[in-house]
């Protein structure tokens, strides 16, 4: 049987969370020996590479660490809590030059179903498969990527150039560039393969059957937003799933607590803007689209 190729990106600060994601992936895979993992990394300690490699090999899976030169991405926008590692996926087609297909996974998620089901979904000539963000834009945290087509159409360079040119208006990092370039050339995934935080904010059983199906049976739980399950005060109802898989890793008893750093560098400076955005996301979810956009126009909400 052919390999199931998995790619993810990290720096040394996120190795713990990457290993939790990989643990969940391997724990739920029916044939973990088919899995080949490619980690695109910057500044990952050799001791951490060794820990991760030994853990992955216990399942019979393969793993390779690929060192990235961060200077290649110096023109791209970053912030105090978002590093250049978010952009490394743009180079996958050139880095994995002998591979024609890969599943890309963010490290702030856990996999709750057999990943081979996602791998076997047909690309049908699309550049990638991804779940949409309550509209026509897709979320780039889970993607099945057609690397052969990416190389042919130079997608990585086109997205890179778009982000550099539109640096002033970029808000969602690489995701903005990917959507700008591939808005007409991606195939939709079932939402359960990228169940973002919004799917767990309410109990949908009584008034939205489609969202309830995602909520009650997620294949991948993606902890989107600034508050993560490794923060002490995280209120995500599925944060226990992160802790469940963390308990199976070498970091079970000495994992890092990022709460104080988060408070200092992100939460306090951005709390008002974050709350207003979350309120608007909730309104958008429960209000019919035509009334939502009419409200934006009437009150001049950007």
XYZ file of C-alpha atoms in Angstrom:
302
model
C 0.000 0.000 0.000
C 1.166 3.533 -0.732
C 2.309 5.972 1.929
C -0.047 8.512 3.443
C 2.012 11.693 3.316
C 1.492 14.178 6.154
C 3.131 17.601 6.424
C 3.177 20.096 9.272
C 5.195 23.168 10.229
C 6.660 24.170 13.570
C 9.364 25.994 15.441
C 10.853 24.968 18.774
C 8.073 26.672 20.765
C 5.329 24.511 19.246
C 7.002 21.093 19.229
C 4.901 19.919 22.194
C 1.658 20.765 20.400
C 2.858 19.211 17.165
C 3.568 15.960 18.994
C 0.084 15.989 20.526
C -1.357 16.379 17.029
C 0.814 13.550 15.709
C -0.133 11.352 18.653
C -3.832 11.816 17.887
C -3.180 11.107 14.210
C -1.316 7.870 14.923
C -3.623 6.677 17.702
C -6.623 6.804 15.350
C -4.951 5.519 12.184
C -5.915 1.977 11.202
C -2.562 1.526 9.430
C -0.050 3.869 11.099
C 2.822 2.120 9.304
C 1.572 3.710 6.050
C 2.107 7.207 7.428
C 5.131 9.275 6.381
C 5.421 12.595 8.227
C 7.359 15.608 6.987
C 8.063 18.317 9.555
C 9.103 21.681 8.150
C 10.882 23.365 11.025
C 13.006 26.258 12.161
C 15.242 26.159 15.223
C 13.926 22.843 16.561
C 16.324 21.452 19.168
C 18.024 18.180 18.258
C 16.846 16.715 21.560
C 13.257 17.513 20.605
C 13.722 16.011 17.143
C 14.998 12.826 18.793
C 12.053 12.692 21.217
C 9.497 13.163 18.442
C 11.197 10.688 16.101
C 11.362 7.938 18.718
C 7.717 8.507 19.648
C 6.494 8.342 16.038
C 8.558 5.233 15.286
C 6.838 3.396 18.136
C 3.753 3.314 15.905
C 5.706 2.048 12.906
C 5.360 5.385 11.111
C 8.163 7.339 9.436
C 9.181 10.943 10.068
C 11.623 13.405 8.506
C 12.617 16.844 9.791
C 13.308 19.377 7.057
C 15.135 22.517 8.127
C 13.805 25.759 6.665
C 15.832 28.920 6.171
C 13.657 31.654 7.753
C 15.395 34.350 5.712
C 13.504 33.116 2.660
C 10.328 34.334 4.358
C 11.619 37.606 5.837
C 9.362 39.742 3.602
C 6.200 38.162 4.996
C 4.079 39.643 7.764
C 4.394 38.196 11.279
C 3.276 39.213 14.772
C 4.138 38.601 18.419
C 2.204 35.331 18.459
C 2.478 34.276 14.786
C 5.910 33.351 13.429
C 7.130 32.715 9.899
C 6.462 29.007 10.430
C 2.862 29.604 9.279
C 4.205 30.287 5.771
C 6.417 27.231 5.340
C 3.581 25.240 3.803
C 3.808 27.497 0.742
C 7.045 25.731 -0.209
C 5.723 22.177 0.097
C 5.537 21.519 -3.650
C 9.216 22.365 -4.141
C 10.485 20.836 -0.890
C 8.645 17.529 -1.404
C 9.605 17.412 -5.068
C 9.173 13.624 -5.448
C 5.677 13.555 -3.953
C 2.447 14.400 -5.766
C 0.003 14.526 -2.859
C 0.162 15.460 0.819
C -2.179 16.202 3.710
C -1.186 19.400 5.477
C -2.195 19.738 9.156
C -1.834 22.675 11.525
C -0.369 21.757 14.910
C -3.217 23.278 16.970
C -5.597 20.390 16.300
C -6.308 16.781 17.183
C -7.338 14.032 14.788
C -10.251 11.872 15.952
C -10.800 9.629 12.906
C -8.744 7.432 10.602
C -6.683 9.781 8.423
C -6.791 7.326 5.504
C -10.411 8.386 4.931
C -9.216 11.919 4.231
C -6.301 10.683 2.136
C -8.562 8.666 -0.148
C -10.832 11.583 -1.055
C -10.423 12.325 -4.791
C -8.876 15.652 -5.777
C -10.752 15.732 -9.109
C -8.260 18.095 -10.720
C -8.383 20.663 -7.908
C -5.298 22.267 -6.385
C -6.477 21.313 -2.903
C -9.371 20.169 -0.739
C -10.298 22.273 2.305
C -13.258 23.155 4.524
C -14.914 26.519 3.970
C -15.116 29.195 6.674
C -18.885 29.763 6.761
C -18.746 31.143 3.220
C -16.636 30.833 0.089
C -13.231 31.196 1.788
C -11.497 28.045 2.998
C -9.523 27.430 6.170
C -5.913 26.452 5.441
C -5.365 24.485 8.661
C -6.372 21.185 7.035
C -5.646 20.726 3.343
C -5.283 17.803 0.962
C -2.838 19.273 -1.545
C -2.254 18.311 -5.168
C 1.510 18.942 -5.193
C 1.884 17.974 -8.846
C -0.578 20.681 -9.883
C 0.963 23.170 -7.426
C 4.342 22.728 -9.107
C 2.877 23.031 -12.589
C 0.997 26.254 -11.779
C 3.655 27.687 -9.416
C 1.103 28.146 -6.653
C 3.638 28.664 -3.862
C 5.317 31.577 -5.655
C 2.008 33.150 -6.662
C 0.730 33.065 -3.083
C 4.063 34.349 -1.746
C 4.027 37.261 -4.205
C 0.412 38.111 -3.345
C 1.174 38.255 0.387
C 4.238 40.467 -0.143
C 2.340 42.810 -2.464
C -0.686 43.046 -0.147
C 1.167 43.053 3.166
C -0.859 46.006 4.496
C -4.209 44.223 4.183
C -3.190 40.669 5.130
C -5.069 39.557 8.252
C -5.156 35.762 8.145
C -1.543 35.234 7.137
C -0.982 32.586 4.446
C -4.696 31.809 4.380
C -5.485 35.177 2.764
C -2.978 34.540 -0.004
C -4.127 30.980 -0.617
C -7.733 32.094 -0.929
C -6.844 34.952 -3.258
C -4.989 32.643 -5.629
C -7.099 29.472 -5.323
C -10.627 30.757 -4.687
C -11.874 29.040 -7.865
C -9.691 25.956 -7.710
C -10.302 24.158 -4.431
C -12.677 21.358 -3.597
C -14.770 21.465 -0.406
C -14.205 19.070 2.478
C -16.909 17.985 4.880
C -16.810 20.365 7.836
C -16.164 17.495 10.256
C -12.658 17.262 8.803
C -11.879 20.732 10.131
C -14.235 21.452 13.032
C -13.214 24.956 14.107
C -13.961 26.641 17.427
C -17.237 28.169 16.204
C -18.753 24.696 15.971
C -18.416 24.270 19.723
C -19.681 27.657 20.955
C -23.342 26.567 21.109
C -25.389 23.412 21.442
C -26.795 23.084 17.919
C -28.980 19.988 18.283
C -32.310 21.802 18.415
C -31.855 24.367 15.633
C -29.058 23.448 13.198
C -28.786 19.780 12.323
C -25.796 20.193 9.979
C -23.690 21.996 12.579
C -24.790 19.523 15.243
C -23.502 16.618 13.127
C -20.087 18.293 12.980
C -20.196 19.125 16.680
C -21.158 15.622 17.754
C -18.828 13.692 15.434
C -15.744 15.732 14.488
C -13.013 13.965 12.542
C -10.550 16.770 13.312
C -10.953 19.282 16.140
C -9.146 22.474 15.167
C -8.527 24.842 18.085
C -8.780 28.039 16.052
C -8.548 31.456 17.681
C -5.986 32.902 20.082
C -7.019 30.848 23.140
C -5.602 27.330 22.897
C -6.213 24.196 25.007
C -2.751 24.521 26.562
C -3.733 27.893 28.065
C -4.892 27.560 31.657
C -8.097 29.560 31.138
C -9.171 27.958 27.834
C -12.942 27.338 27.838
C -13.112 25.195 24.685
C -15.439 22.250 25.480
C -13.077 19.847 23.691
C -9.847 20.951 25.373
C -9.807 17.649 27.270
C -9.060 15.901 23.971
C -5.796 17.814 23.707
C -4.949 16.832 27.276
C -5.933 13.225 26.567
C -3.360 12.921 23.786
C -0.787 15.006 25.674
C -0.954 12.399 28.453
C 0.298 9.767 25.983
C 3.398 11.754 24.972
C 6.804 12.302 26.618
C 5.580 15.787 27.578
C 2.763 14.370 29.709
C 4.200 15.512 33.039
C 6.345 18.477 32.066
C 4.500 20.249 29.279
C 4.931 24.001 29.009
C 2.257 26.413 30.275
C 1.961 29.320 27.860
C -0.696 31.258 29.780
C 1.456 34.112 31.131
C 3.129 34.751 27.783
C -0.260 34.770 26.111
C -1.672 37.276 28.614
C 1.276 39.631 28.252
C 1.781 39.627 24.505
C -1.653 38.984 23.049
C -4.663 38.907 25.354
C -4.369 42.281 27.089
C -3.433 44.303 23.966
C -6.055 42.674 21.733
C -8.982 41.811 24.009
C -11.424 44.529 22.769
C -10.816 43.717 19.110
C -11.025 39.982 19.791
C -14.359 40.244 21.596
C -15.931 42.394 18.890
C -14.816 39.906 16.230
C -16.193 36.953 18.193
C -19.532 38.700 18.672
C -19.768 39.375 14.934
C -18.879 35.741 14.171
C -21.731 34.581 16.391
C -24.146 37.045 14.797
C -23.101 35.875 11.334
C -23.702 32.253 12.292
C -27.235 32.733 13.623
C -28.495 35.561 11.374
C -29.600 34.987 7.761
C -26.904 36.252 5.385
C -28.980 38.951 3.716
C -29.829 40.543 7.080
C -26.275 40.195 8.347
C -24.777 42.076 5.401
C -27.577 44.654 5.523
C -26.695 45.279 9.164
C -23.024 45.762 8.253
C -23.998 48.295 5.617
C -26.448 50.214 7.811
C -24.031 50.558 10.727
C -20.914 50.927 8.557
C -19.236 47.956 10.230
C -15.929 47.011 8.634
